[in-house]
C-alpha positions as semicolon CSV with decimal commas, in nm:
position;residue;x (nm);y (nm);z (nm)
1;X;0,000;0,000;0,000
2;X;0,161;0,352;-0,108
3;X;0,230;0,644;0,141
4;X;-0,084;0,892;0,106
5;X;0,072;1,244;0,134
6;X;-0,210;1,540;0,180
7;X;-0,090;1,856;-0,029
8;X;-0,224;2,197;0,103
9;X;-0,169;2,408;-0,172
10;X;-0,454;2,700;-0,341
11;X;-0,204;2,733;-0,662
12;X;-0,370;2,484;-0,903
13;X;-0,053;2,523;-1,145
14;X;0,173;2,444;-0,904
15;X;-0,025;2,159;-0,703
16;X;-0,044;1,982;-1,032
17;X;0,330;2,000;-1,044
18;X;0,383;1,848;-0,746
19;X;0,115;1,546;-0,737
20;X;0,235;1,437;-1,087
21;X;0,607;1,430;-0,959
22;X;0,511;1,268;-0,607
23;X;0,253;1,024;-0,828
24;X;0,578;0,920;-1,015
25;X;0,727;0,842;-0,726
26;X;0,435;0,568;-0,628
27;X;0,258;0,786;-0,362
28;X;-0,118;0,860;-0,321
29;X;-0,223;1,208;-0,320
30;X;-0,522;1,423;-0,134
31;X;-0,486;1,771;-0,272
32;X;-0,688;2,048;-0,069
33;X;-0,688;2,428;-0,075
34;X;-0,774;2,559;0,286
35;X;-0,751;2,507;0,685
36;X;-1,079;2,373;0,727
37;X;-1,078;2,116;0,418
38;X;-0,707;2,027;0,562
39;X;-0,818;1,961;0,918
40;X;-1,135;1,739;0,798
41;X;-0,927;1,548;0,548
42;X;-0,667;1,469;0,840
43;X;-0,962;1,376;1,060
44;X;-1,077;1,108;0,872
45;X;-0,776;0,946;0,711
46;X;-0,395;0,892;0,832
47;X;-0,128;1,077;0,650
48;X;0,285;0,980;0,619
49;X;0,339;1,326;0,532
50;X;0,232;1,677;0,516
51;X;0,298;1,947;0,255
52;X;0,100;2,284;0,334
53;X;0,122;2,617;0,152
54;X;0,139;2,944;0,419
55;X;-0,120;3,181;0,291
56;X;-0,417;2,975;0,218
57;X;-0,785;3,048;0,141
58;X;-0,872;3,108;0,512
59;X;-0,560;3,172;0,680
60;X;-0,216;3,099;0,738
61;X;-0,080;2,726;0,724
62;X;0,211;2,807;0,981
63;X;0,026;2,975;1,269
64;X;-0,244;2,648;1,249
65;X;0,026;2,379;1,191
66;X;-0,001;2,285;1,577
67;X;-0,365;2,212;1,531
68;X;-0,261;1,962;1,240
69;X;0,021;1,812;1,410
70;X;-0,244;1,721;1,681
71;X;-0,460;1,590;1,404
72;X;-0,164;1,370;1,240
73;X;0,058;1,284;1,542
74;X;0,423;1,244;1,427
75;X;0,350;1,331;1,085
76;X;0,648;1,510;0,926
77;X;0,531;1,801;0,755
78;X;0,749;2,028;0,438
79;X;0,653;2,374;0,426
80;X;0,612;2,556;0,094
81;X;0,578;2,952;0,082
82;X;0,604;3,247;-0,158
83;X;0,652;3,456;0,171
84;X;1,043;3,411;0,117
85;X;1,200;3,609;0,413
86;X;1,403;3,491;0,709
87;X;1,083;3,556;0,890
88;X;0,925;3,271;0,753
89;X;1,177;3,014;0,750
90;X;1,255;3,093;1,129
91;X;0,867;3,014;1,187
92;X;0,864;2,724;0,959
93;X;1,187;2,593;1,197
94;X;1,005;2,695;1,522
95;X;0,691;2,525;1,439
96;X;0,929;2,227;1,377
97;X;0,894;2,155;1,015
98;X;1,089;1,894;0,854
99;X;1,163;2,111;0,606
100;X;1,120;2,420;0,450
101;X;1,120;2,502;0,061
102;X;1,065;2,844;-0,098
103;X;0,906;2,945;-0,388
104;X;0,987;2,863;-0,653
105;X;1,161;2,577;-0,584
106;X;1,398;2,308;-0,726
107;X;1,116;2,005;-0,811
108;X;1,416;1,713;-0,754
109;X;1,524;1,893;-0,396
110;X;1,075;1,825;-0,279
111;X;1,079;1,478;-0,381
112;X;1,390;1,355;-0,226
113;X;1,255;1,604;0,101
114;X;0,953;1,379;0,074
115;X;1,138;1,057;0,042
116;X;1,351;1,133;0,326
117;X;1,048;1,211;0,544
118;X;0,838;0,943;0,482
119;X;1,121;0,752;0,520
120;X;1,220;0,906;0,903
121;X;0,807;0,925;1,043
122;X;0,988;1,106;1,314
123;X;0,946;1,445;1,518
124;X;1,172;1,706;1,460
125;X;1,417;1,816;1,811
126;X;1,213;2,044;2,029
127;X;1,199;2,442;1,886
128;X;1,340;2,696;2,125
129;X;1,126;2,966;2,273
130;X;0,969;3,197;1,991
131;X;1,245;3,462;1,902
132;X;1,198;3,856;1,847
133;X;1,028;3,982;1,557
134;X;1,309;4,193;1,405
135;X;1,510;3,993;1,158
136;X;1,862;4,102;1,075
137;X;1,845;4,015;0,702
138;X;1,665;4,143;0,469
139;X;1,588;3,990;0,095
140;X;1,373;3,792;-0,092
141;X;1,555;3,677;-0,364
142;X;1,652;3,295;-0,453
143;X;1,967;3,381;-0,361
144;X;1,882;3,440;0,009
145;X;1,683;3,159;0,006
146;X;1,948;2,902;0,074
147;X;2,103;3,189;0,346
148;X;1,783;3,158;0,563
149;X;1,743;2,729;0,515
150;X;2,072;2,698;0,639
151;X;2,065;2,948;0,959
152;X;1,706;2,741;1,016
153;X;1,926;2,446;1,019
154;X;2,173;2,546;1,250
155;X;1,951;2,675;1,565
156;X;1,918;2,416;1,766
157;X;2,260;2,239;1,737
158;X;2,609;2,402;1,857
159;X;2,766;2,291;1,491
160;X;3,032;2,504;1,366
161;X;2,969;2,699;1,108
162;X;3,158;2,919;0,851
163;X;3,006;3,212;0,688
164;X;3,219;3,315;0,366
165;X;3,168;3,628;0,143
166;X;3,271;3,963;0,027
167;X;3,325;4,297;0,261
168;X;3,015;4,432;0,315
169;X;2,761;4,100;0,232
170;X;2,661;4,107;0,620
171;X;2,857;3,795;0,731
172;X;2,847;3,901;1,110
173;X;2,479;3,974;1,050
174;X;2,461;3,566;0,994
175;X;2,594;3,506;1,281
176;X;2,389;3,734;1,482
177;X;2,070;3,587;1,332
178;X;2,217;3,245;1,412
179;X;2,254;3,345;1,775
180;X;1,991;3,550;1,861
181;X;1,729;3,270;1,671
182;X;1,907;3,000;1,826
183;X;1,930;2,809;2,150
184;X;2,218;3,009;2,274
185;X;2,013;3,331;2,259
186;X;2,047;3,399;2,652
187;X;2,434;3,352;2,640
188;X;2,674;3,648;2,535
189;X;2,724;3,726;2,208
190;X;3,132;3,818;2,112
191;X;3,248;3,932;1,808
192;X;3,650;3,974;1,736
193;X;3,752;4,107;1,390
194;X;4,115;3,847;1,323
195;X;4,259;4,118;1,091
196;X;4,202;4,420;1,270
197;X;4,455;4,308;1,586
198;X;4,813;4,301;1,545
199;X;4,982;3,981;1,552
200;X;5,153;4,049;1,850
201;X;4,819;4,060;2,050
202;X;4,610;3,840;1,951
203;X;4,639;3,566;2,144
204;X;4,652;3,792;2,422
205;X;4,240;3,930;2,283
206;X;4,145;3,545;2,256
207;X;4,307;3,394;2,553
208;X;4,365;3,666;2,798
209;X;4,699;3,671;2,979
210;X;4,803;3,677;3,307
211;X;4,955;3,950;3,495
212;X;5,326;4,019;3,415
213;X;5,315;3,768;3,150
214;X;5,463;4,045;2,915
215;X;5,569;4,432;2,918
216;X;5,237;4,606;3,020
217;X;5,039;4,322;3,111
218;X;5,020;4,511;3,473
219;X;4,710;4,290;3,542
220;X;4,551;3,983;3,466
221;X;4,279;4,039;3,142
222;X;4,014;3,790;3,031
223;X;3,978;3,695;2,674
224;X;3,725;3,702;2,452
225;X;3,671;3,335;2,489
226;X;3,604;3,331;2,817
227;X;3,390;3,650;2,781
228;X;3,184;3,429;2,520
229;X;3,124;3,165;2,788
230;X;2,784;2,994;2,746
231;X;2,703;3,187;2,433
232;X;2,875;3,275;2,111
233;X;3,234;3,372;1,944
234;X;3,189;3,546;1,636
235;X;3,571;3,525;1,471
236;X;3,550;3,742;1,169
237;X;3,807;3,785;0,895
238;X;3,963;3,425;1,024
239;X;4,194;3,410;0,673
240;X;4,398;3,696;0,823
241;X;4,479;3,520;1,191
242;X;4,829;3,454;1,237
243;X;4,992;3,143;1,171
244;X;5,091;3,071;1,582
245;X;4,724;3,192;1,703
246;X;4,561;2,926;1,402
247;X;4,752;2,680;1,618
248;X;4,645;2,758;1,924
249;X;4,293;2,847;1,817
250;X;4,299;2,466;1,673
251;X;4,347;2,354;2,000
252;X;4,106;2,543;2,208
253;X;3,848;2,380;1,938
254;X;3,984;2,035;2,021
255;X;3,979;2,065;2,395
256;X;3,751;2,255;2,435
257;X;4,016;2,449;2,685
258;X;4,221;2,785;2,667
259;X;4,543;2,891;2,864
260;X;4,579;3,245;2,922
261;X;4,934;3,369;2,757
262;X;5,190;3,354;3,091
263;X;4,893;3,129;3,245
264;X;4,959;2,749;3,315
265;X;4,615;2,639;3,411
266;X;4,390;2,496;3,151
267;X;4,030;2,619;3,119
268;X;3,751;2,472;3,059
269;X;3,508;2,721;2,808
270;X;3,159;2,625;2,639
271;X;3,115;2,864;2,345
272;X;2,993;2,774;1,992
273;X;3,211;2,925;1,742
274;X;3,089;3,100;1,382
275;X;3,369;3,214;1,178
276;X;3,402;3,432;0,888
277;X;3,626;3,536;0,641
278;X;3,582;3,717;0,266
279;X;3,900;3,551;0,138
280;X;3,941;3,229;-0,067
281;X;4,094;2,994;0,205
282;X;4,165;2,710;-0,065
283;X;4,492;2,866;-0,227
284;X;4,572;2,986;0,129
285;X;4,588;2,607;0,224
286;X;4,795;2,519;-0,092
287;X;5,050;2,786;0,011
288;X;5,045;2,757;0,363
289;X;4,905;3,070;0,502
290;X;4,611;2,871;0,647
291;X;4,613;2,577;0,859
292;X;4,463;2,320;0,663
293;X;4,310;2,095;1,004
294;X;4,148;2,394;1,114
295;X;3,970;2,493;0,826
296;X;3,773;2,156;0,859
297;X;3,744;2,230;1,209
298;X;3,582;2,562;1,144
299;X;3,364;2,470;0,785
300;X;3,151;2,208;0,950
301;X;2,823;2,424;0,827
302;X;2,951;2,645;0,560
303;X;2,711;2,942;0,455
304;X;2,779;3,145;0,146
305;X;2,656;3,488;0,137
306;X;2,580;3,626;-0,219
307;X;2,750;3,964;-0,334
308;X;2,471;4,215;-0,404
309;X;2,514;4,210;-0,781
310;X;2,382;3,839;-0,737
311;X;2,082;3,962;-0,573
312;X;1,990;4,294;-0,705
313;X;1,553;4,226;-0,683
314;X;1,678;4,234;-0,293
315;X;1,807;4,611;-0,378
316;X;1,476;4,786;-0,338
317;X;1,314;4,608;0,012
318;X;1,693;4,684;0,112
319;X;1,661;5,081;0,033
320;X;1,304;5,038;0,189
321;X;1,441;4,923;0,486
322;X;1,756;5,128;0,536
323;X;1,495;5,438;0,477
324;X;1,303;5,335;0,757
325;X;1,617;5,283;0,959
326;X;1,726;5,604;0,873
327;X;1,461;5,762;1,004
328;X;1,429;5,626;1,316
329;X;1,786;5,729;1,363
330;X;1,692;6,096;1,360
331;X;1,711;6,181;0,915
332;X;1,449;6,336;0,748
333;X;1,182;6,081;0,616
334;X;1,272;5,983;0,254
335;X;1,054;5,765;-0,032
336;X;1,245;5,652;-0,359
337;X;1,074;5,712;-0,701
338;X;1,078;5,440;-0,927
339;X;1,379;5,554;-1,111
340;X;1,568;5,641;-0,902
341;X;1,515;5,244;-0,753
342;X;1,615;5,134;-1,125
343;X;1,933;5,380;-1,102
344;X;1,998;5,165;-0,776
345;X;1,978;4,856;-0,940
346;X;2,193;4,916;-1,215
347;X;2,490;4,981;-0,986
348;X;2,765;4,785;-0,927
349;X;2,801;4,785;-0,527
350;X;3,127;4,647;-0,517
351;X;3,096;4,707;-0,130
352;X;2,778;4,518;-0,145
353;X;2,474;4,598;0,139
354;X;2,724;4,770;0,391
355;X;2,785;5,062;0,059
356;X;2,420;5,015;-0,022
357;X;2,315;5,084;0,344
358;X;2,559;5,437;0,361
359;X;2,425;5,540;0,000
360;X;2,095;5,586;0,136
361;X;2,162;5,723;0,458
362;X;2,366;5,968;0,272
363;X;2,024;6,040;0,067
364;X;1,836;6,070;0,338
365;X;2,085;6,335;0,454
366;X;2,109;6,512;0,143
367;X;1,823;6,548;-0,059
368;X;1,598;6,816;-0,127
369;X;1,261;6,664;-0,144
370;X;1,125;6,381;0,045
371;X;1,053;6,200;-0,287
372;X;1,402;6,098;-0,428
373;X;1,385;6,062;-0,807
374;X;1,680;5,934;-1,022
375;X;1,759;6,309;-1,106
376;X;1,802;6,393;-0,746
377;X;1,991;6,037;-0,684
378;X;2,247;6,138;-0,991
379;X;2,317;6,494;-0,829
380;X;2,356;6,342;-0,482
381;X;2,603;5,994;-0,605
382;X;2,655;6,022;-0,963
383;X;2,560;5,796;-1,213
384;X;2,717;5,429;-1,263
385;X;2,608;5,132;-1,484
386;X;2,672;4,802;-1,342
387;X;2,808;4,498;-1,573
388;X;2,479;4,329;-1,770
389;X;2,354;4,687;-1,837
390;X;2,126;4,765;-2,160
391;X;2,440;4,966;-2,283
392;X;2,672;4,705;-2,236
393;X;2,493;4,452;-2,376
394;X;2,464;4,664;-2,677
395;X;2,837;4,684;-2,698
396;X;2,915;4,324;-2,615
397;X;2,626;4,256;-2,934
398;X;2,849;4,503;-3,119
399;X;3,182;4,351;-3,019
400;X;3,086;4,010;-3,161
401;X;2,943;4,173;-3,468
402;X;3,289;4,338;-3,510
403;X;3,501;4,015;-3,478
404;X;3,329;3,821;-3,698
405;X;3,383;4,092;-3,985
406;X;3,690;4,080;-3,906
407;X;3,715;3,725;-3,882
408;X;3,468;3,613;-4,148
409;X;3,484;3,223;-4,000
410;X;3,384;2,990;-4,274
411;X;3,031;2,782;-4,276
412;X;2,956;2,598;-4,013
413;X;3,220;2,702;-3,774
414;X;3,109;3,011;-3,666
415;X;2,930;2,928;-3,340
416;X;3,266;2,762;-3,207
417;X;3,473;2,981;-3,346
418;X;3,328;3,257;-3,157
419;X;3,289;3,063;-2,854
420;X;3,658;2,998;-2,874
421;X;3,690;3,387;-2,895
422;X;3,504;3,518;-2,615
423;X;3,498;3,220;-2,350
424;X;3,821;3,326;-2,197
425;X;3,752;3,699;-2,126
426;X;3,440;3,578;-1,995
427;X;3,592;3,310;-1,737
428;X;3,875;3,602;-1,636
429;X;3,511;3,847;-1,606
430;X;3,407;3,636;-1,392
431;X;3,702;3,538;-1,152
432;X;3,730;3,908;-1,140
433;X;3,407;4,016;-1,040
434;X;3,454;3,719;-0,772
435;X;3,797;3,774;-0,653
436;X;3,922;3,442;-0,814
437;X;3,690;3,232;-0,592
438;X;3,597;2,931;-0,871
439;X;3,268;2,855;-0,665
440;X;3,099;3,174;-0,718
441;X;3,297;3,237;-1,034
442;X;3,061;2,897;-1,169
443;X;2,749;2,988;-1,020
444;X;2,842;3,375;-1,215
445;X;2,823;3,221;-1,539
446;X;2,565;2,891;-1,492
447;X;2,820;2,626;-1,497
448;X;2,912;2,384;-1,275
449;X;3,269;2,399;-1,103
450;X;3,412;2,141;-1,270
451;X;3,377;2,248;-1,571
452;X;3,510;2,555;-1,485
453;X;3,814;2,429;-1,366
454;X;3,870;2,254;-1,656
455;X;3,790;2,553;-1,894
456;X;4,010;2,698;-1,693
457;X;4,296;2,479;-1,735
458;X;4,231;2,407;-2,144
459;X;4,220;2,790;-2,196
460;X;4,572;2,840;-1,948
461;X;4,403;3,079;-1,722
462;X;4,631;3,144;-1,390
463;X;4,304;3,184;-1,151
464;X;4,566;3,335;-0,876
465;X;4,635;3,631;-1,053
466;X;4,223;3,746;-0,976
467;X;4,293;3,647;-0,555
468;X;4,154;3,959;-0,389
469;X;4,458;4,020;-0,091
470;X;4,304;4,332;0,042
């Protein structure tokens, strides 16, 4: 006898998606559209699985999923939602989904979610106490999505986790969100920036020291890992820690223990650790800048934030939001016209949300008239177009038209002759635009990172020569 799943979805288009994929698969389906239909179906028959939309006909699946967890006792149920935000997926993890999937969503990722459901039957661990309302990221966009499934994943375990990504992506805001949301929430919460502490002293910011242990130490000083006790270290920019405080960092995380610098007693210290760093740690490990032990000590989770230019539909609830933040900070209150919020997204923000963020104070500040228009934007930041603009396009269009005048390849060549042409300034584009990191570099152009690697080899491209040092 097959698994019966019950589908709560209103979207006709997309149910039918879903029940011919899970019908494939040799399950039954019940397909409903609302609360009430959901909670008589689930009266009257017994389910292996759940999969419930969040704004349905008469209400919202996630606020009534207790109701239908007491109607289908153990029943593991996947959440789908078009209300993409960190909001959401924090509720979906708090009302202890088994998963959660936004919209839209990758087809083969649902049924494998469903087979792996079916196939537990079991409760998910025990949510922790509802968090604040206030969420610390902000976007919608599919790239975000896999941010917020990931933090969701990590709340109610003390895994390690590594948050990579450019200056300014909001790396520490991660691990905020990850503490605040997660079981740890009543602990401290200690941030240390690696690369902004000379080398000399850093051991002595981690560890503490004891008094007289060297010139100036005139008194004993606790570090920031026994500050964090209970709660959280935040250790950002991690690629720039020195090579003698990786080692000792490694063992703290293998202990479990610290020694203050002139101490000899060993300390015990419960902190989770989240590190972060916007530097390529692979070729750092080839050459030997980074310890290559603790790198898998520290990427047990690892969480890749996406530049801004990889996400720019998240550029206009950003400006929304830094607007309102701005004005609750004392600036004038501001609205952007829908120009100027095109002028936004055509920008390059190669300092990602943290340039986006001072760009519209800075408007808020500035401007003239409370509605900001793309004129006013222009006069108050100038005017930039950002790579993939109409213009651009235009000239790549006219670029290719040029070389193959010039060129003139004969009959039945010309698709690989041009691909032959432009593939390797495209690859070095890309490195470029992502600091020679080959995983974001492949996810840049569509193609998958072996392939890029290869490319990269057949076309002789040195890949170090785009590693960002600064």
């Amino acid at each position: 006898m097959s698994d019966k799943i019950l589908l709560v979805e209103d979207d006709s288009a997309i149910a039918t998606v879903i029940i011919a994929a899970l019908e494939d698969e040799g399950y039954s389906i019940d397909r409903c559209s609302s609360i009430a239909e959901r909670n008589r179906l689930l009266d009257q028959d017994g389910y292996s699985l759940m999969l419930t939309d969040v704004m349905l006909e008469d209400g919202d699946g996630l606020s009534t999923m207790s109701d239908a967890k007491a109607r289908g006792p153990g029943m593991p149920i996947i959440v789908l939602s078009a209300q993409n935000t960190l909001d959401t997926a924090v509720r979906a993890s708090d009302n202890e989904a088994f998963e959660y999937f936004p919209k839209p969503f990758d087809l083969d990722e649902l049924v494998q979610a469903v087979r792996q459901a079916v196939g537990q039957r079991q409760k998910s661990p025990a949510a922790p106490e509802a968090a604040g309302d206030g969420m610390p990221l902000v976007g919608r966009s599919q790239a975000m999505q896999g941010v917020y499934r990931m933090i969701t994943r990590v709340l109610r375990n003390d895994l390690t986790v590594l948050v990579t990504g450019e200056s300014g992506t909001g790396k520490e805001l991660v691990a905020e969100a990850i503490h605040e949301l997660g079981s740890r929430r009543t602990g401290p919460f200690v941030a240390v920036n690696a690369g902004a502490i000379p080398a000399d002293l850093i051991e002595s910011e981690l560890f503490g020291h004891e008094k007289g242990a060297f010139t100036g130490a005139i008194a004993q000083a606790i570090g920031k890992f026994e500050q964090a006790n209970g709660g959280t270290l935040f250790l950002d920019e991690i690629g720039d820690m020195p090579a003698e405080a990786q080692t000792r960092l490694l063992r703290a995380l293998q202990s479990g223990q610290i020694r203050r610098v002139g101490g000899r007693q060993e300390i015990a210290v419960d902190v989770r650790i989240i590190a972060a760093t916007n530097r390529d740690l692979a070729p750092m490990i080839e050459n030997g800048r980074f310890r290559e032990d603790l790198f898998y000590r520290l990427n047990v989770v690892p969480i890749e934030l996406p530049p801004l230019r990889e996400r720019r539909e998240d550029i206009d609830v950003l400006s929304q939001h830094f607007l309102a933040q701005a004005a609750e900070d004392g600036l004038p209150s501001r609205q952007l016209a829908e120009d100027a919020i095109a002028m936004l997204e055509a920008r390059n923000w190669r300092g990602n949300v943290r340039e986006l963020r001072n760009v519209i104070y800075r408007l808020a500040l500035m401007a003239r008239e409370d509605l900001i228009d793309a004129a006013s934007l222009a006069d108050i930041i100038g005017v930039e177009k950002a790579p993939g603009a109409a213009g651009e396009q235009s000239g790549f269009a006219g670029a290719l038209d040029q070389w193959l005048a010039e060129n003139n390849p004969r009959s039945g060549a010309i698709y690989h002759a041009a691909l032959a042409a432009f593939e390797k300034p495209l690859i070095e584009h890309a490195l470029e635009e992502t600091g020679g990191n080959q995983l974001r570099a492949s996810k840049l152009l569509g193609i998958n990172r072996n392939t890029l690697r290869k490319r990269i080899g057949d076309l002789s491209i040195d890949p170090d020569r785009f590693t960002r040092t600064v």
